[in-house]
Short mmCIF file of C-alpha atoms and ligand atoms in Angstrom, two decimals:
data_model
loop_
_atom_site.label_atom_id
_atom_site.label_comp_id
_atom_site.label_asym_id
_atom_site.label_seq_id
_atom_site.Cartn_x
_atom_site.Cartn_y
_atom_site.Cartn_z
CA MET A 1 31.62 16.40 14.91
CA ILE A 2 30.60 13.61 17.35
CA GLU A 3 33.50 12.07 19.25
CA LYS A 4 33.21 8.30 19.84
CA GLY A 5 34.34 7.81 23.43
CA ASN A 6 34.40 4.76 25.68
CA LEU A 7 32.23 1.73 24.89
CA ILE A 8 29.68 1.63 27.68
CA SER A 9 27.61 -1.38 26.64
CA GLU A 10 27.49 -4.05 23.99
CA GLY A 11 24.05 -5.63 23.70
CA LYS A 12 22.97 -8.37 21.31
CA ALA A 13 22.55 -6.02 18.33
CA LYS A 14 23.73 -2.52 19.26
CA SER A 15 26.69 -0.92 21.08
CA LEU A 16 26.61 2.31 23.01
CA TYR A 17 29.50 4.75 23.24
CA GLU A 18 30.07 7.87 25.34
CA THR A 19 30.38 11.13 23.49
CA GLN A 20 31.84 14.52 24.43
CA ASN A 21 28.43 15.33 25.89
CA GLN A 22 27.78 13.36 29.08
CA ASN A 23 24.00 13.34 28.39
CA GLU A 24 24.26 11.93 24.92
CA LEU A 25 25.32 8.51 23.57
CA LEU A 26 26.32 7.19 20.19
CA MET A 27 24.14 4.16 19.35
CA VAL A 28 25.89 1.83 16.86
CA TYR A 29 23.59 -0.58 15.00
CA ARG A 30 25.57 -3.73 14.27
CA ASP A 31 24.76 -6.40 11.72
CA ASP A 32 24.46 -8.96 14.56
CA THR A 33 20.96 -10.46 14.66
CA SER A 34 19.65 -12.36 17.63
CA ALA A 35 16.51 -14.25 18.41
CA PHE A 36 15.13 -16.22 21.36
CA ASP A 37 17.08 -14.03 23.80
CA GLY A 38 20.38 -14.63 22.21
CA LYS A 39 20.05 -18.36 21.61
CA LYS A 40 20.12 -17.92 17.82
CA LYS A 41 22.72 -15.47 16.47
CA GLU A 42 23.99 -14.51 13.04
CA ALA A 43 25.40 -11.46 11.31
CA LEU A 44 23.18 -10.28 8.42
CA LYS A 45 25.14 -7.96 6.09
CA GLY A 46 23.63 -4.47 5.98
CA LYS A 47 21.07 -5.08 8.74
CA GLY A 48 22.58 -2.47 11.10
CA GLU A 49 22.31 0.21 8.45
CA ILE A 50 18.71 -0.71 7.58
CA ASN A 51 17.58 -0.73 11.24
CA ASN A 52 19.35 2.60 11.94
CA LYS A 53 17.60 4.27 8.98
CA PHE A 54 14.30 2.55 9.61
CA ASN A 55 14.36 3.58 13.32
CA ALA A 56 15.40 7.17 12.48
CA HIS A 57 12.38 7.51 10.14
CA ILE A 58 10.02 6.17 12.81
CA MET A 59 11.48 8.21 15.67
CA ASN A 60 11.22 11.39 13.52
CA TYR A 61 7.64 10.55 12.66
CA LEU A 62 6.75 9.91 16.31
CA GLY A 63 8.60 13.05 17.45
CA ALA A 64 6.72 15.11 14.89
CA ASN A 65 3.50 13.73 16.43
CA GLY A 66 4.26 14.76 19.94
CA ILE A 67 6.07 11.60 21.33
CA ASP A 68 9.23 12.31 23.45
CA THR A 69 11.95 10.11 22.00
CA HIS A 70 15.63 9.67 22.77
CA TYR A 71 16.60 10.08 19.11
CA ILE A 72 18.59 13.18 18.33
CA LYS A 73 20.08 12.61 14.86
CA THR A 74 21.62 10.16 12.45
CA VAL A 75 25.44 10.35 12.43
CA THR A 76 26.53 7.68 9.93
CA ASP A 77 24.84 4.90 8.04
CA ASN A 78 24.75 2.74 11.15
CA GLU A 79 25.12 5.23 13.99
CA SER A 80 22.69 7.62 15.68
CA LEU A 81 22.98 10.08 18.52
CA VAL A 82 20.56 9.58 21.41
CA HIS A 83 19.85 11.16 24.76
CA LYS A 84 21.35 9.02 27.52
CA LEU A 85 18.60 7.57 29.72
CA ASP A 86 18.14 5.46 32.85
CA MET A 87 16.46 2.50 31.25
CA LEU A 88 13.47 0.83 32.93
CA PRO A 89 14.03 -3.00 33.02
CA VAL A 90 10.68 -3.46 31.39
CA GLU A 91 9.71 -4.26 27.75
CA CYS A 92 6.29 -3.09 26.68
CA VAL A 93 4.62 -5.24 24.02
CA VAL A 94 1.52 -4.20 22.05
CA ARG A 95 -0.47 -6.73 20.10
CA ASN A 96 -3.10 -6.03 17.44
CA ILE A 97 -3.24 -9.53 16.01
CA ALA A 98 -2.53 -12.83 17.81
CA THR A 99 0.66 -14.56 16.92
CA GLY A 100 4.01 -15.49 18.50
CA SER A 101 4.05 -16.04 22.29
CA LEU A 102 0.40 -15.05 22.75
CA THR A 103 -0.58 -17.99 20.56
CA SER A 104 1.83 -20.43 22.15
CA ARG A 105 1.09 -19.27 25.71
CA LEU A 106 -2.66 -19.00 25.70
CA GLY A 107 -3.75 -20.92 22.58
CA ILE A 108 -5.37 -17.87 20.97
CA PRO A 109 -5.65 -18.87 17.30
CA GLU A 110 -2.94 -17.44 15.01
CA GLY A 111 -4.20 -14.37 13.16
CA THR A 112 -7.06 -13.51 15.50
CA VAL A 113 -7.69 -9.78 15.20
CA LEU A 114 -7.90 -8.45 18.79
CA GLU A 115 -10.88 -6.30 19.68
CA LYS A 116 -8.54 -3.71 21.10
CA PRO A 117 -4.82 -3.48 21.42
CA LEU A 118 -3.40 -5.71 24.09
CA LEU A 119 -0.63 -4.34 26.31
CA GLU A 120 1.85 -6.69 27.98
CA TYR A 121 4.92 -6.11 30.07
CA CYS A 122 8.02 -8.29 30.26
CA TYR A 123 10.93 -8.16 32.68
CA LYS A 124 14.06 -7.40 30.56
CA LYS A 125 16.34 -10.26 31.66
CA ASP A 126 17.77 -12.51 28.94
CA GLU A 127 18.84 -15.22 31.46
CA LEU A 128 15.18 -15.59 32.45
CA ASN A 129 13.87 -15.29 28.84
CA ASP A 130 12.26 -11.87 29.47
CA PRO A 131 9.31 -13.28 31.48
CA LEU A 132 5.84 -11.85 31.25
CA ILE A 133 5.02 -9.77 34.30
CA SER A 134 2.00 -7.80 35.62
CA LYS A 135 1.86 -4.15 36.65
CA GLU A 136 1.89 -5.33 40.25
CA HIS A 137 5.39 -6.80 39.72
CA ILE A 138 6.56 -3.47 38.31
CA TYR A 139 5.21 -1.61 41.34
CA SER A 140 6.40 -4.19 43.89
CA PHE A 141 9.97 -4.17 42.69
CA GLY A 142 10.07 -0.39 42.04
CA TRP A 143 10.77 -0.77 38.31
CA ALA A 144 8.39 2.09 37.63
CA SER A 145 5.76 4.03 39.56
CA LYS A 146 2.05 4.03 38.98
CA LYS A 147 2.34 7.54 37.59
CA GLU A 148 5.11 6.44 35.18
CA ILE A 149 3.14 3.37 34.01
CA LYS A 150 0.06 5.58 33.33
CA ILE A 151 2.25 7.76 31.07
CA ILE A 152 3.84 4.64 29.45
CA ASP A 153 0.46 3.03 28.72
CA GLU A 154 -1.00 6.15 27.21
CA THR A 155 2.20 6.83 25.15
CA THR A 156 2.35 3.18 23.97
CA LEU A 157 -1.23 3.16 22.78
CA ARG A 158 -0.66 6.48 20.99
CA ILE A 159 2.47 5.03 19.32
CA ASN A 160 0.41 1.99 18.27
CA ASP A 161 -2.19 4.26 16.65
CA LEU A 162 0.40 6.39 14.88
CA LEU A 163 2.41 3.47 13.57
CA SER A 164 -0.59 1.32 12.64
CA GLY A 165 -1.84 4.25 10.45
CA MET A 166 1.61 4.90 9.03
CA PHE A 167 2.16 1.23 8.05
CA ARG A 168 -1.40 0.75 6.79
CA GLY A 169 -0.72 3.71 4.33
CA ILE A 170 1.99 1.63 2.67
CA GLY A 171 0.11 -1.68 2.67
CA ILE A 172 1.59 -3.20 5.81
CA LYS A 173 -0.15 -4.43 8.94
CA LEU A 174 1.44 -3.70 12.33
CA VAL A 175 0.79 -7.02 14.03
CA ASP A 176 2.69 -6.38 17.24
CA PHE A 177 5.83 -4.67 18.56
CA LYS A 178 8.05 -4.18 21.59
CA ILE A 179 9.27 -0.89 22.94
CA GLU A 180 11.43 0.25 25.85
CA TYR A 181 11.37 3.43 27.89
CA GLY A 182 13.95 5.31 29.95
CA LYS A 183 14.03 8.27 32.25
CA THR A 184 15.90 11.49 31.55
CA TRP A 185 19.28 11.27 33.15
CA ASN A 186 19.70 14.18 35.55
CA LYS A 187 20.93 13.31 39.10
CA ASP A 188 20.25 16.83 40.28
CA SER A 189 16.74 17.21 39.11
CA GLU A 190 13.91 15.96 41.28
CA GLU A 191 11.59 15.60 38.29
CA SER A 192 12.29 12.86 35.73
CA GLU A 193 10.64 12.39 32.40
CA ILE A 194 9.65 9.20 30.63
CA VAL A 195 11.12 8.97 27.15
CA LEU A 196 10.75 6.43 24.36
CA ALA A 197 14.16 4.74 23.91
CA ASP A 198 15.92 1.86 22.15
CA GLU A 199 14.73 1.01 18.64
CA ILE A 200 11.66 0.46 16.52
CA SER A 201 12.46 -1.63 13.46
CA PRO A 202 11.72 -4.98 11.83
CA ASP A 203 13.75 -6.51 14.68
CA THR A 204 11.18 -5.34 17.22
CA CYS A 205 7.92 -5.35 15.25
CA ARG A 206 5.89 -7.91 13.37
CA LEU A 207 4.91 -6.51 10.03
CA TRP A 208 2.74 -8.36 7.50
CA ASP A 209 1.89 -7.49 3.95
CA VAL A 210 -1.79 -6.44 3.98
CA LYS A 211 -2.71 -8.53 0.87
CA THR A 212 -0.48 -11.57 1.09
CA GLU A 213 0.27 -11.61 4.84
CA LYS A 214 3.90 -12.23 3.90
CA LYS A 215 6.11 -11.63 6.93
CA LEU A 216 8.38 -8.59 6.48
CA ASP A 217 10.25 -8.77 9.86
CA LYS A 218 12.58 -10.73 12.07
CA ASP A 219 10.23 -13.72 12.21
CA ARG A 220 11.83 -14.76 8.87
CA PHE A 221 15.12 -15.09 10.79
CA ARG A 222 13.45 -16.63 13.91
CA LYS A 223 11.84 -19.31 11.76
P1 ADP B 1 19.92 -6.00 24.32
O1 ADP B 1 20.40 -5.27 25.52
O2 ADP B 1 18.50 -6.45 24.47
O3 ADP B 1 20.91 -7.10 23.92
P2 ADP B 1 20.67 -4.16 22.14
O4 ADP B 1 21.79 -4.92 21.59
O5 ADP B 1 19.68 -3.53 21.22
O6 ADP B 1 19.75 -4.96 23.15
O7 ADP B 1 21.32 -3.01 23.06
C1 ADP B 1 20.80 -1.79 23.27
C2 ADP B 1 20.86 -1.52 24.79
O8 ADP B 1 20.77 -0.10 24.98
C3 ADP B 1 19.62 -2.09 25.46
O9 ADP B 1 19.96 -2.71 26.71
C4 ADP B 1 18.71 -0.89 25.76
O10 ADP B 1 17.92 -1.08 26.90
C5 ADP B 1 19.74 0.22 25.92
N1 ADP B 1 19.25 1.53 25.53
C6 ADP B 1 18.48 1.88 24.55
N2 ADP B 1 18.28 3.24 24.45
C7 ADP B 1 19.04 3.72 25.46
C8 ADP B 1 19.27 5.09 25.93
N3 ADP B 1 18.73 6.18 25.25
N4 ADP B 1 20.11 5.30 26.96
C9 ADP B 1 20.69 4.19 27.57
N5 ADP B 1 20.49 2.94 27.24
C10 ADP B 1 19.69 2.68 26.12
P1 TMP B 2 6.46 -12.47 21.17
O1 TMP B 2 5.22 -12.89 20.44
O2 TMP B 2 7.61 -13.30 20.93
O3 TMP B 2 6.18 -12.25 22.64
O4 TMP B 2 6.89 -11.00 20.60
C1 TMP B 2 5.98 -9.90 20.61
C2 TMP B 2 6.63 -8.75 19.88
O5 TMP B 2 7.70 -8.18 20.65
C3 TMP B 2 7.16 -9.05 18.49
O6 TMP B 2 6.97 -7.97 17.67
C4 TMP B 2 8.68 -9.24 18.71
C5 TMP B 2 8.91 -8.26 19.82
N1 TMP B 2 9.96 -8.76 20.74
C6 TMP B 2 11.16 -8.08 20.83
O7 TMP B 2 11.42 -7.12 20.06
N2 TMP B 2 12.11 -8.52 21.76
C7 TMP B 2 11.86 -9.56 22.57
O8 TMP B 2 12.78 -9.81 23.37
C8 TMP B 2 10.61 -10.18 22.48
C9 TMP B 2 10.31 -11.41 23.38
C10 TMP B 2 9.73 -9.78 21.56
N1 LIG B 3 14.87 -9.63 21.06
C1 LIG B 3 15.22 -10.95 21.54
C2 LIG B 3 16.57 -11.36 21.01
O1 LIG B 3 17.25 -10.52 20.46
C3 LIG B 3 14.16 -11.99 21.34
C4 LIG B 3 13.65 -12.16 19.98
O2 LIG B 3 13.60 -11.21 19.27
O3 LIG B 3 13.28 -13.30 19.64
O4 LIG B 3 17.07 -12.47 21.11
#
């Protein structure tokens, strides 16, 4: 039985609660849906449950394929237990096909298939609209070390390969996605480990039907 303790954070779409285990958190997926860094908000009935189940499936799949994830288990329809991490203030975006801010920022034509996956980093700061940053910013401000970024890059590209294949198998193109990482939370240990955190769902990925290119993700809400 998982005890739901104090609320420790309420983000735009999920809430985190303490549990009886200080290294584990209860992640509650709410129906709240946000776009443009919180500028557009609405509650979509059942979205929390869908994202929780979608994410659990993906985290299990990645875990089974050797990726360290924070996911422990599903607790209720819209709640999962996760390892508590020290989150890096960096969002990692992978792009396979040009759309979204890549198109608006650099004028790359919508739908261009990229020769190889493009990795981008953003500083996680809603007030600044999560600005695009370089690895040098990450090192300068100590948001992650070179060693950690090497692990993150390799893991992120592996996740892209695994998920692109998984979605292709069901007739869906993985166009792009955003992931976040944290470090294992252990004040006493001198070694920390980089772990995939947060969520992978239609809120954080662009997914297009292979045949019709119909959008199957949060872009339907954004637009
Ligand atoms: P946001 O903070 O962008 O509004 P959410 O509403 O999805 O996003 O809130 C989830 C928050 O929990 C995010 O800030 C995310 O960085 C953080 N988080 C995700 N996984 C973990 C974890 N395992 N341990 C601690 N914090 C986490
Ligand atoms: P973008 O084209 O708007 O930069 O988005 C790239 C991908 O990252 C897309 O799949 C949506 C996802 N994303 C998030 O999940 N959260 C964010 O804050 C942003 C900016 C993008
Ligand atoms: N994830 C951000 C938000 O929740 C930005 C976006 O998805 O458009 O507002």
